[in-house]
Amino acid sequence: MFESLQERLQEAFKRLRGKGKLTESDVNEALREVRLALLEADVNFKVVKSFIARVKERAVGQEILESLNPAQMVIKIVYEELVALMGGESVGLNMADRPPTIIMLCGLQGAGKTTHAAKLALKLKKEGKKPLLVAADVYRPAAIKQLEVLGEQVGVPVYSEGDQASPVDIAQHAVAYAAEERRDVIIVDTAGRLTIDEELMEELQQIKARIQPHDTLLVLDAMIGQDAVTTAEHFHTKLGIDGVILTKLDGDTRGGAALSVREVTGRPIKFVGVGEKLDALEPFYPDRLASRILG
Ligand code: GDP
């Protein structure tokens, strides 16, 4: 991933790197390449526009044009603005002051919710927590079974009431159950649909209102390109999310979602999914990604 973006940006800076003093038009030309590279990587066009404007404002200042190593300074500005665009810091889970912490996962069908519920459970277990997985996707055939199988693989119990109960009730009962069983983190796997659907949103709103999660995370497939931004915007407007788990970054994605989500929703990408295996979950580090992009 990001290879094309990386190559394009390197190309854009190659000419600058060799130069001593820059003119304003050198900077403009390089930024035009940066702009194209970002658009080609599927970064949302509004995000690209404001990003380029911010870089330009800083890069065409006299100080830089007259500095000894202006190209390096422009590259540094692009790096800093990329980090800022992705939110700066790495952000972890919101944990409750007093357990149990309630985490609600939402997203479109196929985004990787069930898989990432299990990945999170495994991560928390390794950190010494006692998670509980909750099967609140009662519509997708075999979703409950899938969660039970994954729960078994990671050694974390799964709370389910079958597919006839209401997901809102299941979620609420699970919170009570967790308290009885002294489980300290509850991870609720909710239903998705192939496309955004109002009925689903209403159900998610009801679950959220009933269990009041400490962290509502959107599981978002990086492979869907520009649609990732629309999906994130919609879920955030309708439901209110606290963060994003961006999945399938190991796949053949141009990665634009990673650069757009924060700017569009104001919410951080907290984790990235980098494979089907249950340990293929990583914290999201804006600075590392920015370095990789610049090459
Ligand atoms: P859900 O419908 O949102 O619950 O999605 P699932 O958890 O069932 O995942 C859908 C498919 O995506 C499954 O085949 C997963 O193995 C796969 N998947 C999930 N996360 C990742 C990931 O980070 N990388 C890759 N390559 N595949 C993933």
PDB file of C-alpha atoms and ligand atoms in Angstrom:
ATOM      1  CA  MET A   1       0.000   0.000   0.000  1.00  0.00           C
ATOM      2  CA  PHE A   2       0.938   3.613  -0.490  1.00  0.00           C
ATOM      3  CA  GLU A   3       3.551   2.610  -3.009  1.00  0.00           C
ATOM      4  CA  SER A   4       2.239   4.740  -5.806  1.00  0.00           C
ATOM      5  CA  LEU A   5       1.789   7.669  -3.448  1.00  0.00           C
ATOM      6  CA  GLN A   6       5.274   7.227  -2.092  1.00  0.00           C
ATOM      7  CA  GLU A   7       6.816   7.061  -5.550  1.00  0.00           C
ATOM      8  CA  ARG A   8       4.931  10.089  -6.768  1.00  0.00           C
ATOM      9  CA  LEU A   9       5.948  12.163  -3.790  1.00  0.00           C
ATOM     10  CA  GLN A  10       9.549  11.119  -4.078  1.00  0.00           C
ATOM     11  CA  GLU A  11       9.466  12.050  -7.724  1.00  0.00           C
ATOM     12  CA  ALA A  12       7.990  15.420  -6.807  1.00  0.00           C
ATOM     13  CA  PHE A  13      10.754  16.099  -4.329  1.00  0.00           C
ATOM     14  CA  LYS A  14      13.622  14.701  -6.329  1.00  0.00           C
ATOM     15  CA  ARG A  15      13.890  17.827  -8.395  1.00  0.00           C
ATOM     16  CA  LEU A  16      13.663  20.010  -5.305  1.00  0.00           C
ATOM     17  CA  ARG A  17      16.222  18.014  -3.362  1.00  0.00           C
ATOM     18  CA  GLY A  18      19.006  18.731  -5.786  1.00  0.00           C
ATOM     19  CA  LYS A  19      18.346  22.462  -5.820  1.00  0.00           C
ATOM     20  CA  GLY A  20      19.859  25.224  -3.804  1.00  0.00           C
ATOM     21  CA  LYS A  21      17.686  28.284  -3.751  1.00  0.00           C
ATOM     22  CA  LEU A  22      14.034  27.721  -4.651  1.00  0.00           C
ATOM     23  CA  THR A  23      11.646  30.037  -6.386  1.00  0.00           C
ATOM     24  CA  GLU A  24       7.987  30.248  -5.562  1.00  0.00           C
ATOM     25  CA  SER A  25       7.215  28.476  -8.807  1.00  0.00           C
ATOM     26  CA  ASP A  26       9.507  25.541  -7.866  1.00  0.00           C
ATOM     27  CA  VAL A  27       7.465  25.093  -4.732  1.00  0.00           C
ATOM     28  CA  ASN A  28       4.198  25.389  -6.645  1.00  0.00           C
ATOM     29  CA  GLU A  29       5.288  22.811  -9.141  1.00  0.00           C
ATOM     30  CA  ALA A  30       6.290  20.334  -6.463  1.00  0.00           C
ATOM     31  CA  LEU A  31       3.014  20.891  -4.639  1.00  0.00           C
ATOM     32  CA  ARG A  32       1.098  20.249  -7.842  1.00  0.00           C
ATOM     33  CA  GLU A  33       2.728  16.837  -7.961  1.00  0.00           C
ATOM     34  CA  VAL A  34       1.930  16.259  -4.292  1.00  0.00           C
ATOM     35  CA  ARG A  35      -1.680  17.145  -5.031  1.00  0.00           C
ATOM     36  CA  LEU A  36      -1.901  14.687  -7.916  1.00  0.00           C
ATOM     37  CA  ALA A  37      -0.206  11.962  -5.917  1.00  0.00           C
ATOM     38  CA  LEU A  38      -2.693  12.373  -3.065  1.00  0.00           C
ATOM     39  CA  LEU A  39      -5.673  12.342  -5.419  1.00  0.00           C
ATOM     40  CA  GLU A  40      -4.351   9.219  -7.119  1.00  0.00           C
ATOM     41  CA  ALA A  41      -4.068   7.549  -3.730  1.00  0.00           C
ATOM     42  CA  ASP A  42      -7.815   8.139  -3.265  1.00  0.00           C
ATOM     43  CA  VAL A  43      -7.474  10.879  -0.688  1.00  0.00           C
ATOM     44  CA  ASN A  44     -10.715  12.836  -0.591  1.00  0.00           C
ATOM     45  CA  PHE A  45     -10.464  15.937  -2.819  1.00  0.00           C
ATOM     46  CA  LYS A  46     -11.588  18.415  -0.168  1.00  0.00           C
ATOM     47  CA  VAL A  47      -8.962  17.038   2.158  1.00  0.00           C
ATOM     48  CA  VAL A  48      -6.316  17.388  -0.551  1.00  0.00           C
ATOM     49  CA  LYS A  49      -7.341  20.958  -1.230  1.00  0.00           C
ATOM     50  CA  SER A  50      -7.064  22.167   2.328  1.00  0.00           C
ATOM     51  CA  PHE A  51      -3.897  20.149   2.902  1.00  0.00           C
ATOM     52  CA  ILE A  52      -2.138  21.735  -0.072  1.00  0.00           C
ATOM     53  CA  ALA A  53      -3.308  25.179   1.003  1.00  0.00           C
ATOM     54  CA  ARG A  54      -1.792  24.693   4.455  1.00  0.00           C
ATOM     55  CA  VAL A  55       1.514  23.439   3.092  1.00  0.00           C
ATOM     56  CA  LYS A  56       1.655  26.229   0.551  1.00  0.00           C
ATOM     57  CA  GLU A  57       1.013  28.912   3.105  1.00  0.00           C
ATOM     58  CA  ARG A  58       3.982  27.712   5.120  1.00  0.00           C
ATOM     59  CA  ALA A  59       6.216  26.826   2.184  1.00  0.00           C
ATOM     60  CA  VAL A  60       6.259  29.976   0.127  1.00  0.00           C
ATOM     61  CA  GLY A  61       7.353  32.215   2.973  1.00  0.00           C
ATOM     62  CA  GLN A  62      10.477  34.273   2.353  1.00  0.00           C
ATOM     63  CA  GLU A  63      12.293  32.537   5.151  1.00  0.00           C
ATOM     64  CA  ILE A  64      12.118  29.225   3.364  1.00  0.00           C
ATOM     65  CA  LEU A  65      12.904  30.514  -0.081  1.00  0.00           C
ATOM     66  CA  GLU A  66      15.988  32.185   1.315  1.00  0.00           C
ATOM     67  CA  SER A  67      17.091  29.405   3.619  1.00  0.00           C
ATOM     68  CA  LEU A  68      20.189  27.324   2.923  1.00  0.00           C
ATOM     69  CA  ASN A  69      18.334  24.107   2.384  1.00  0.00           C
ATOM     70  CA  PRO A  70      14.881  25.121   1.177  1.00  0.00           C
ATOM     71  CA  ALA A  71      13.914  21.790  -0.402  1.00  0.00           C
ATOM     72  CA  GLN A  72      14.552  19.966   2.858  1.00  0.00           C
ATOM     73  CA  MET A  73      12.378  22.519   4.617  1.00  0.00           C
ATOM     74  CA  VAL A  74       9.501  22.024   2.188  1.00  0.00           C
ATOM     75  CA  ILE A  75       9.759  18.266   2.700  1.00  0.00           C
ATOM     76  CA  LYS A  76       9.735  18.820   6.455  1.00  0.00           C
ATOM     77  CA  ILE A  77       6.585  20.928   6.171  1.00  0.00           C
ATOM     78  CA  VAL A  78       4.830  18.256   4.092  1.00  0.00           C
ATOM     79  CA  TYR A  79       5.839  15.660   6.689  1.00  0.00           C
ATOM     80  CA  GLU A  80       4.574  17.755   9.591  1.00  0.00           C
ATOM     81  CA  GLU A  81       1.312  18.528   7.837  1.00  0.00           C
ATOM     82  CA  LEU A  82       0.793  14.836   6.984  1.00  0.00           C
ATOM     83  CA  VAL A  83       1.246  13.944  10.651  1.00  0.00           C
ATOM     84  CA  ALA A  84      -1.159  16.717  11.674  1.00  0.00           C
ATOM     85  CA  LEU A  85      -3.670  15.606   9.026  1.00  0.00           C
ATOM     86  CA  MET A  86      -3.798  12.165  10.613  1.00  0.00           C
ATOM     87  CA  GLY A  87      -4.281  13.603  14.076  1.00  0.00           C
ATOM     88  CA  GLY A  88      -0.722  13.804  15.344  1.00  0.00           C
ATOM     89  CA  GLU A  89      -0.671  11.366  18.208  1.00  0.00           C
ATOM     90  CA  SER A  90      -1.487   7.679  18.401  1.00  0.00           C
ATOM     91  CA  VAL A  91      -4.758   7.292  20.318  1.00  0.00           C
ATOM     92  CA  GLY A  92      -5.677   4.182  22.332  1.00  0.00           C
ATOM     93  CA  LEU A  93      -9.002   2.877  23.597  1.00  0.00           C
ATOM     94  CA  ASN A  94     -11.120   5.024  25.896  1.00  0.00           C
ATOM     95  CA  MET A  95     -11.181   3.057  29.112  1.00  0.00           C
ATOM     96  CA  ALA A  96     -13.805   3.495  31.835  1.00  0.00           C
ATOM     97  CA  ASP A  97     -12.645   4.938  35.153  1.00  0.00           C
ATOM     98  CA  ARG A  98     -14.356   2.029  36.787  1.00  0.00           C
ATOM     99  CA  PRO A  99     -14.757  -1.238  34.875  1.00  0.00           C
ATOM    100  CA  PRO A 100     -16.401  -2.563  32.860  1.00  0.00           C
ATOM    101  CA  THR A 101     -15.331  -0.594  29.817  1.00  0.00           C
ATOM    102  CA  ILE A 102     -17.904  -0.910  27.039  1.00  0.00           C
ATOM    103  CA  ILE A 103     -16.705  -0.920  23.448  1.00  0.00           C
ATOM    104  CA  MET A 104     -19.211  -0.933  20.599  1.00  0.00           C
ATOM    105  CA  LEU A 105     -18.117  -1.877  17.101  1.00  0.00           C
ATOM    106  CA  CYS A 106     -20.154  -0.767  14.121  1.00  0.00           C
ATOM    107  CA  GLY A 107     -19.702  -0.689  10.361  1.00  0.00           C
ATOM    108  CA  LEU A 108     -20.830  -2.057   7.042  1.00  0.00           C
ATOM    109  CA  GLN A 109     -21.089  -5.795   6.457  1.00  0.00           C
ATOM    110  CA  GLY A 110     -17.792  -7.311   5.427  1.00  0.00           C
ATOM    111  CA  ALA A 111     -15.707  -4.455   6.860  1.00  0.00           C
ATOM    112  CA  GLY A 112     -14.176  -6.817   9.401  1.00  0.00           C
ATOM    113  CA  LYS A 113     -16.219  -6.148  12.567  1.00  0.00           C
ATOM    114  CA  THR A 114     -16.406  -9.696  13.812  1.00  0.00           C
ATOM    115  CA  THR A 115     -12.745 -10.359  13.069  1.00  0.00           C
ATOM    116  CA  HIS A 116     -11.714  -7.123  14.768  1.00  0.00           C
ATOM    117  CA  ALA A 117     -13.887  -7.791  17.808  1.00  0.00           C
ATOM    118  CA  ALA A 118     -11.790 -10.939  18.292  1.00  0.00           C
ATOM    119  CA  LYS A 119      -8.521  -9.121  17.519  1.00  0.00           C
ATOM    120  CA  LEU A 120      -9.330  -6.480  20.150  1.00  0.00           C
ATOM    121  CA  ALA A 121     -10.294  -9.172  22.651  1.00  0.00           C
ATOM    122  CA  LEU A 122      -6.958 -10.922  22.097  1.00  0.00           C
ATOM    123  CA  LYS A 123      -5.027  -7.676  22.458  1.00  0.00           C
ATOM    124  CA  LEU A 124      -6.823  -6.821  25.713  1.00  0.00           C
ATOM    125  CA  LYS A 125      -6.340 -10.314  27.058  1.00  0.00           C
ATOM    126  CA  LYS A 126      -2.611 -10.069  26.389  1.00  0.00           C
ATOM    127  CA  GLU A 127      -2.644  -6.814  28.373  1.00  0.00           C
ATOM    128  CA  GLY A 128      -4.067  -8.703  31.350  1.00  0.00           C
ATOM    129  CA  LYS A 129      -7.708  -7.663  30.915  1.00  0.00           C
ATOM    130  CA  LYS A 130     -10.706  -9.964  31.075  1.00  0.00           C
ATOM    131  CA  PRO A 131     -12.748  -9.197  27.985  1.00  0.00           C
ATOM    132  CA  LEU A 132     -16.211 -10.443  27.045  1.00  0.00           C
ATOM    133  CA  LEU A 133     -17.350 -10.644  23.429  1.00  0.00           C
ATOM    134  CA  VAL A 134     -21.013  -9.956  22.714  1.00  0.00           C
ATOM    135  CA  ALA A 135     -22.829 -11.331  19.673  1.00  0.00           C
ATOM    136  CA  ALA A 136     -25.362  -8.646  18.786  1.00  0.00           C
ATOM    137  CA  ASP A 137     -25.404  -9.284  15.034  1.00  0.00           C
ATOM    138  CA  VAL A 138     -28.544 -11.398  14.794  1.00  0.00           C
ATOM    139  CA  TYR A 139     -29.188 -10.878  11.073  1.00  0.00           C
ATOM    140  CA  ARG A 140     -26.180 -12.167   9.197  1.00  0.00           C
ATOM    141  CA  PRO A 141     -26.418 -15.915   8.974  1.00  0.00           C
ATOM    142  CA  ALA A 142     -23.635 -17.527  10.977  1.00  0.00           C
ATOM    143  CA  ALA A 143     -22.366 -14.265  12.499  1.00  0.00           C
ATOM    144  CA  ILE A 144     -22.970 -15.563  16.015  1.00  0.00           C
ATOM    145  CA  LYS A 145     -21.274 -18.873  15.253  1.00  0.00           C
ATOM    146  CA  GLN A 146     -18.350 -17.000  13.669  1.00  0.00           C
ATOM    147  CA  LEU A 147     -17.874 -14.926  16.818  1.00  0.00           C
ATOM    148  CA  GLU A 148     -18.100 -18.045  18.990  1.00  0.00           C
ATOM    149  CA  VAL A 149     -15.431 -19.775  16.912  1.00  0.00           C
ATOM    150  CA  LEU A 150     -13.152 -16.717  17.030  1.00  0.00           C
ATOM    151  CA  GLY A 151     -13.801 -16.297  20.772  1.00  0.00           C
ATOM    152  CA  GLU A 152     -12.685 -19.872  21.295  1.00  0.00           C
ATOM    153  CA  GLN A 153      -9.540 -19.266  19.245  1.00  0.00           C
ATOM    154  CA  VAL A 154      -8.521 -16.282  21.355  1.00  0.00           C
ATOM    155  CA  GLY A 155      -9.732 -17.833  24.609  1.00  0.00           C
ATOM    156  CA  VAL A 156     -12.338 -15.164  25.371  1.00  0.00           C
ATOM    157  CA  PRO A 157     -15.960 -15.980  26.359  1.00  0.00           C
ATOM    158  CA  VAL A 158     -18.803 -14.936  24.053  1.00  0.00           C
ATOM    159  CA  TYR A 159     -22.184 -13.785  25.314  1.00  0.00           C
ATOM    160  CA  SER A 160     -25.056 -14.626  22.990  1.00  0.00           C
ATOM    161  CA  GLU A 161     -28.808 -15.150  23.125  1.00  0.00           C
ATOM    162  CA  GLY A 162     -29.225 -16.684  19.678  1.00  0.00           C
ATOM    163  CA  ASP A 163     -30.691 -14.879  16.682  1.00  0.00           C
ATOM    164  CA  GLN A 164     -34.250 -14.399  17.916  1.00  0.00           C
ATOM    165  CA  ALA A 165     -33.553 -11.874  20.677  1.00  0.00           C
ATOM    166  CA  SER A 166     -33.368  -8.114  20.108  1.00  0.00           C
ATOM    167  CA  PRO A 167     -29.816  -6.789  19.719  1.00  0.00           C
ATOM    168  CA  VAL A 168     -30.621  -3.921  22.088  1.00  0.00           C
ATOM    169  CA  ASP A 169     -31.650  -6.380  24.809  1.00  0.00           C
ATOM    170  CA  ILE A 170     -28.706  -8.663  24.131  1.00  0.00           C
ATOM    171  CA  ALA A 171     -26.286  -5.768  24.553  1.00  0.00           C
ATOM    172  CA  GLN A 172     -27.940  -4.637  27.767  1.00  0.00           C
ATOM    173  CA  HIS A 173     -28.067  -8.136  29.257  1.00  0.00           C
ATOM    174  CA  ALA A 174     -24.403  -8.604  28.342  1.00  0.00           C
ATOM    175  CA  VAL A 175     -23.437  -5.590  30.433  1.00  0.00           C
ATOM    176  CA  ALA A 176     -25.188  -7.073  33.474  1.00  0.00           C
ATOM    177  CA  TYR A 177     -23.646 -10.468  32.762  1.00  0.00           C
ATOM    178  CA  ALA A 178     -20.151  -8.941  32.547  1.00  0.00           C
ATOM    179  CA  ALA A 179     -20.603  -7.342  35.967  1.00  0.00           C
ATOM    180  CA  GLU A 180     -21.642 -10.702  37.478  1.00  0.00           C
ATOM    181  CA  GLU A 181     -18.764 -12.520  35.843  1.00  0.00           C
ATOM    182  CA  ARG A 182     -16.273  -9.754  36.614  1.00  0.00           C
ATOM    183  CA  ARG A 183     -15.307  -9.268  33.005  1.00  0.00           C
ATOM    184  CA  ASP A 184     -13.731  -5.822  32.709  1.00  0.00           C
ATOM    185  CA  VAL A 185     -14.065  -4.996  29.004  1.00  0.00           C
ATOM    186  CA  ILE A 186     -17.171  -5.671  26.919  1.00  0.00           C
ATOM    187  CA  ILE A 187     -16.810  -5.732  23.138  1.00  0.00           C
ATOM    188  CA  VAL A 188     -20.131  -5.607  21.310  1.00  0.00           C
ATOM    189  CA  ASP A 189     -20.198  -6.856  17.712  1.00  0.00           C
ATOM    190  CA  THR A 190     -23.193  -5.281  15.968  1.00  0.00           C
ATOM    191  CA  ALA A 191     -24.883  -5.963  12.647  1.00  0.00           C
ATOM    192  CA  GLY A 192     -23.851  -4.377   9.388  1.00  0.00           C
ATOM    193  CA  ARG A 193     -25.522  -4.023   6.020  1.00  0.00           C
ATOM    194  CA  LEU A 194     -24.015  -3.966   2.574  1.00  0.00           C
ATOM    195  CA  THR A 195     -24.879  -0.304   2.254  1.00  0.00           C
ATOM    196  CA  ILE A 196     -25.820   2.376   4.740  1.00  0.00           C
ATOM    197  CA  ASP A 197     -29.401   1.810   5.786  1.00  0.00           C
ATOM    198  CA  GLU A 198     -31.572   3.904   8.098  1.00  0.00           C
ATOM    199  CA  GLU A 199     -33.133   0.976   9.909  1.00  0.00           C
ATOM    200  CA  LEU A 200     -29.697  -0.285  10.875  1.00  0.00           C
ATOM    201  CA  MET A 201     -28.666   3.189  12.036  1.00  0.00           C
ATOM    202  CA  GLU A 202     -31.733   3.382  14.256  1.00  0.00           C
ATOM    203  CA  GLU A 203     -30.901   0.053  15.821  1.00  0.00           C
ATOM    204  CA  LEU A 204     -27.319   1.141  16.439  1.00  0.00           C
ATOM    205  CA  GLN A 205     -28.560   4.392  17.981  1.00  0.00           C
ATOM    206  CA  GLN A 206     -30.803   2.391  20.313  1.00  0.00           C
ATOM    207  CA  ILE A 207     -27.998   0.058  21.362  1.00  0.00           C
ATOM    208  CA  LYS A 208     -25.709   3.013  21.949  1.00  0.00           C
ATOM    209  CA  ALA A 209     -28.329   4.853  24.026  1.00  0.00           C
ATOM    210  CA  ARG A 210     -28.993   1.746  26.094  1.00  0.00           C
ATOM    211  CA  ILE A 211     -25.435   0.687  26.907  1.00  0.00           C
ATOM    212  CA  GLN A 212     -23.632   4.048  26.709  1.00  0.00           C
ATOM    213  CA  PRO A 213     -20.317   2.767  25.357  1.00  0.00           C
ATOM    214  CA  HIS A 214     -17.052   4.368  26.442  1.00  0.00           C
ATOM    215  CA  ASP A 215     -15.704   3.820  22.954  1.00  0.00           C
ATOM    216  CA  THR A 216     -17.809   3.576  19.804  1.00  0.00           C
ATOM    217  CA  LEU A 217     -15.554   2.433  17.009  1.00  0.00           C
ATOM    218  CA  LEU A 218     -16.318   2.365  13.312  1.00  0.00           C
ATOM    219  CA  VAL A 219     -14.742  -0.608  11.578  1.00  0.00           C
ATOM    220  CA  LEU A 220     -13.915   0.699   8.130  1.00  0.00           C
ATOM    221  CA  ASP A 221     -12.601  -1.213   5.117  1.00  0.00           C
ATOM    222  CA  ALA A 222      -9.673   0.660   3.541  1.00  0.00           C
ATOM    223  CA  MET A 223     -10.261  -1.172   0.273  1.00  0.00           C
ATOM    224  CA  ILE A 224     -13.467   0.730  -0.518  1.00  0.00           C
ATOM    225  CA  GLY A 225     -11.464   3.823  -1.464  1.00  0.00           C
ATOM    226  CA  GLN A 226     -13.396   7.094  -1.592  1.00  0.00           C
ATOM    227  CA  ASP A 227     -16.502   5.395  -0.189  1.00  0.00           C
ATOM    228  CA  ALA A 228     -14.673   5.028   3.108  1.00  0.00           C
ATOM    229  CA  VAL A 229     -14.956   8.770   3.659  1.00  0.00           C
ATOM    230  CA  THR A 230     -18.686   8.864   2.877  1.00  0.00           C
ATOM    231  CA  THR A 231     -19.267   5.902   5.168  1.00  0.00           C
ATOM    232  CA  ALA A 232     -17.274   7.456   8.003  1.00  0.00           C
ATOM    233  CA  GLU A 233     -19.085  10.770   7.613  1.00  0.00           C
ATOM    234  CA  HIS A 234     -22.459   9.065   7.675  1.00  0.00           C
ATOM    235  CA  PHE A 235     -21.787   6.893  10.718  1.00  0.00           C
ATOM    236  CA  HIS A 236     -20.346   9.843  12.573  1.00  0.00           C
ATOM    237  CA  THR A 237     -23.300  12.104  11.807  1.00  0.00           C
ATOM    238  CA  LYS A 238     -25.944   9.520  12.631  1.00  0.00           C
ATOM    239  CA  LEU A 239     -24.348   7.665  15.500  1.00  0.00           C
ATOM    240  CA  GLY A 240     -21.384   9.643  16.760  1.00  0.00           C
ATOM    241  CA  ILE A 241     -18.182   7.638  16.733  1.00  0.00           C
ATOM    242  CA  ASP A 242     -15.111   8.011  18.935  1.00  0.00           C
ATOM    243  CA  GLY A 243     -12.637   6.475  16.540  1.00  0.00           C
ATOM    244  CA  VAL A 244     -11.989   4.203  13.616  1.00  0.00           C
ATOM    245  CA  ILE A 245     -10.399   0.805  13.075  1.00  0.00           C
ATOM    246  CA  LEU A 246      -9.167   0.868   9.495  1.00  0.00           C
ATOM    247  CA  THR A 247      -9.033  -2.678   8.159  1.00  0.00           C
ATOM    248  CA  LYS A 248      -7.422  -4.526   5.255  1.00  0.00           C
ATOM    249  CA  LEU A 249      -4.460  -2.186   5.003  1.00  0.00           C
ATOM    250  CA  ASP A 250      -2.469  -5.254   4.024  1.00  0.00           C
ATOM    251  CA  GLY A 251      -4.527  -5.513   0.848  1.00  0.00           C
ATOM    252  CA  ASP A 252      -4.194  -3.778  -2.456  1.00  0.00           C
ATOM    253  CA  THR A 253      -5.462  -0.417  -1.250  1.00  0.00           C
ATOM    254  CA  ARG A 254      -4.277   2.989  -2.271  1.00  0.00           C
ATOM    255  CA  GLY A 255      -4.670   3.988   1.340  1.00  0.00           C
ATOM    256  CA  GLY A 256      -6.363   7.355   0.866  1.00  0.00           C
ATOM    257  CA  ALA A 257      -8.831   6.618   3.655  1.00  0.00           C
ATOM    258  CA  ALA A 258      -6.020   6.690   6.195  1.00  0.00           C
ATOM    259  CA  LEU A 259      -5.303  10.275   5.228  1.00  0.00           C
ATOM    260  CA  SER A 260      -8.899  11.470   4.950  1.00  0.00           C
ATOM    261  CA  VAL A 261     -10.828  10.016   7.876  1.00  0.00           C
ATOM    262  CA  ARG A 262      -9.510  12.269  10.621  1.00  0.00           C
ATOM    263  CA  GLU A 263      -9.995  15.499   8.710  1.00  0.00           C
ATOM    264  CA  VAL A 264     -13.520  14.550   7.640  1.00  0.00           C
ATOM    265  CA  THR A 265     -14.846  13.203  10.973  1.00  0.00           C
ATOM    266  CA  GLY A 266     -12.547  14.855  13.493  1.00  0.00           C
ATOM    267  CA  ARG A 267     -12.072  11.390  14.998  1.00  0.00           C
ATOM    268  CA  PRO A 268      -8.818   9.440  15.089  1.00  0.00           C
ATOM    269  CA  ILE A 269      -7.943   6.150  13.475  1.00  0.00           C
ATOM    270  CA  LYS A 270      -7.069   4.159  16.591  1.00  0.00           C
ATOM    271  CA  PHE A 271      -6.036   0.829  15.091  1.00  0.00           C
ATOM    272  CA  VAL A 272      -5.315  -0.694  11.737  1.00  0.00           C
ATOM    273  CA  GLY A 273      -6.032  -4.238  10.609  1.00  0.00           C
ATOM    274  CA  VAL A 274      -3.205  -5.722   8.604  1.00  0.00           C
ATOM    275  CA  GLY A 275      -4.289  -9.288   7.928  1.00  0.00           C
ATOM    276  CA  GLU A 276      -6.834 -12.000   8.549  1.00  0.00           C
ATOM    277  CA  LYS A 277      -4.923 -13.518  11.456  1.00  0.00           C
ATOM    278  CA  LEU A 278      -6.133 -12.578  14.900  1.00  0.00           C
ATOM    279  CA  ASP A 279      -2.900 -10.898  15.934  1.00  0.00           C
ATOM    280  CA  ALA A 280      -2.868  -8.699  12.809  1.00  0.00           C
ATOM    281  CA  LEU A 281      -3.922  -5.548  14.649  1.00  0.00           C
ATOM    282  CA  GLU A 282      -1.655  -2.536  15.149  1.00  0.00           C
ATOM    283  CA  PRO A 283      -1.982   0.843  16.826  1.00  0.00           C
ATOM    284  CA  PHE A 284      -2.122   3.649  14.272  1.00  0.00           C
ATOM    285  CA  TYR A 285       0.919   5.926  14.342  1.00  0.00           C
ATOM    286  CA  PRO A 286       0.509   9.059  12.198  1.00  0.00           C
ATOM    287  CA  ASP A 287       4.251   9.867  12.266  1.00  0.00           C
ATOM    288  CA  ARG A 288       5.278   6.411  11.080  1.00  0.00           C
ATOM    289  CA  LEU A 289       2.808   6.483   8.243  1.00  0.00           C
ATOM    290  CA  ALA A 290       3.901   9.975   7.218  1.00  0.00           C
ATOM    291  CA  SER A 291       7.524   8.796   7.097  1.00  0.00           C
ATOM    292  CA  ARG A 292       6.562   5.820   4.997  1.00  0.00           C
ATOM    293  CA  ILE A 293       4.592   7.961   2.601  1.00  0.00           C
ATOM    294  CA  LEU A 294       7.486  10.332   2.076  1.00  0.00           C
ATOM    295  CA  GLY A 295       9.849   7.395   1.616  1.00  0.00           C
TER     296      GLY A 295
HETATM  297  P1  GDP B   1     -18.026  -8.220   9.278  1.00  0.00           P
HETATM  298  O1  GDP B   1     -19.144  -8.572   8.321  1.00  0.00           O
HETATM  299  O2  GDP B   1     -17.821  -6.738   9.341  1.00  0.00           O
HETATM  300  O3  GDP B   1     -18.172  -8.837  10.625  1.00  0.00           O
HETATM  301  O4  GDP B   1     -16.670  -8.777   8.612  1.00  0.00           O
HETATM  302  P2  GDP B   1     -15.783 -10.055   8.968  1.00  0.00           P
HETATM  303  O5  GDP B   1     -15.103  -9.865  10.271  1.00  0.00           O
HETATM  304  O6  GDP B   1     -16.578 -11.296   8.767  1.00  0.00           O
HETATM  305  O7  GDP B   1     -14.657  -9.928   7.841  1.00  0.00           O
HETATM  306  C1  GDP B   1     -14.944 -10.029   6.460  1.00  0.00           C
HETATM  307  C2  GDP B   1     -13.750 -10.640   5.742  1.00  0.00           C
HETATM  308  O8  GDP B   1     -12.638  -9.747   5.783  1.00  0.00           O
HETATM  309  C3  GDP B   1     -13.263 -11.937   6.366  1.00  0.00           C
HETATM  310  O9  GDP B   1     -12.931 -12.836   5.343  1.00  0.00           O
HETATM  311  C4  GDP B   1     -12.026 -11.510   7.157  1.00  0.00           C
HETATM  312  O10 GDP B   1     -11.090 -12.559   7.274  1.00  0.00           O
HETATM  313  C5  GDP B   1     -11.486 -10.408   6.277  1.00  0.00           C
HETATM  314  N1  GDP B   1     -10.681  -9.412   7.032  1.00  0.00           N
HETATM  315  C6  GDP B   1     -11.022  -8.760   8.164  1.00  0.00           C
HETATM  316  N2  GDP B   1     -10.043  -7.914   8.547  1.00  0.00           N
HETATM  317  C7  GDP B   1      -9.036  -8.047   7.650  1.00  0.00           C
HETATM  318  C8  GDP B   1      -7.744  -7.430   7.492  1.00  0.00           C
HETATM  319  O11 GDP B   1      -7.297  -6.566   8.265  1.00  0.00           O
HETATM  320  N3  GDP B   1      -7.018  -7.825   6.416  1.00  0.00           N
HETATM  321  C9  GDP B   1      -7.467  -8.771   5.537  1.00  0.00           C
HETATM  322  N4  GDP B   1      -6.692  -9.092   4.514  1.00  0.00           N
HETATM  323  N5  GDP B   1      -8.684  -9.342   5.648  1.00  0.00           N
HETATM  324  C10 GDP B   1      -9.454  -9.001   6.685  1.00  0.00           C
END
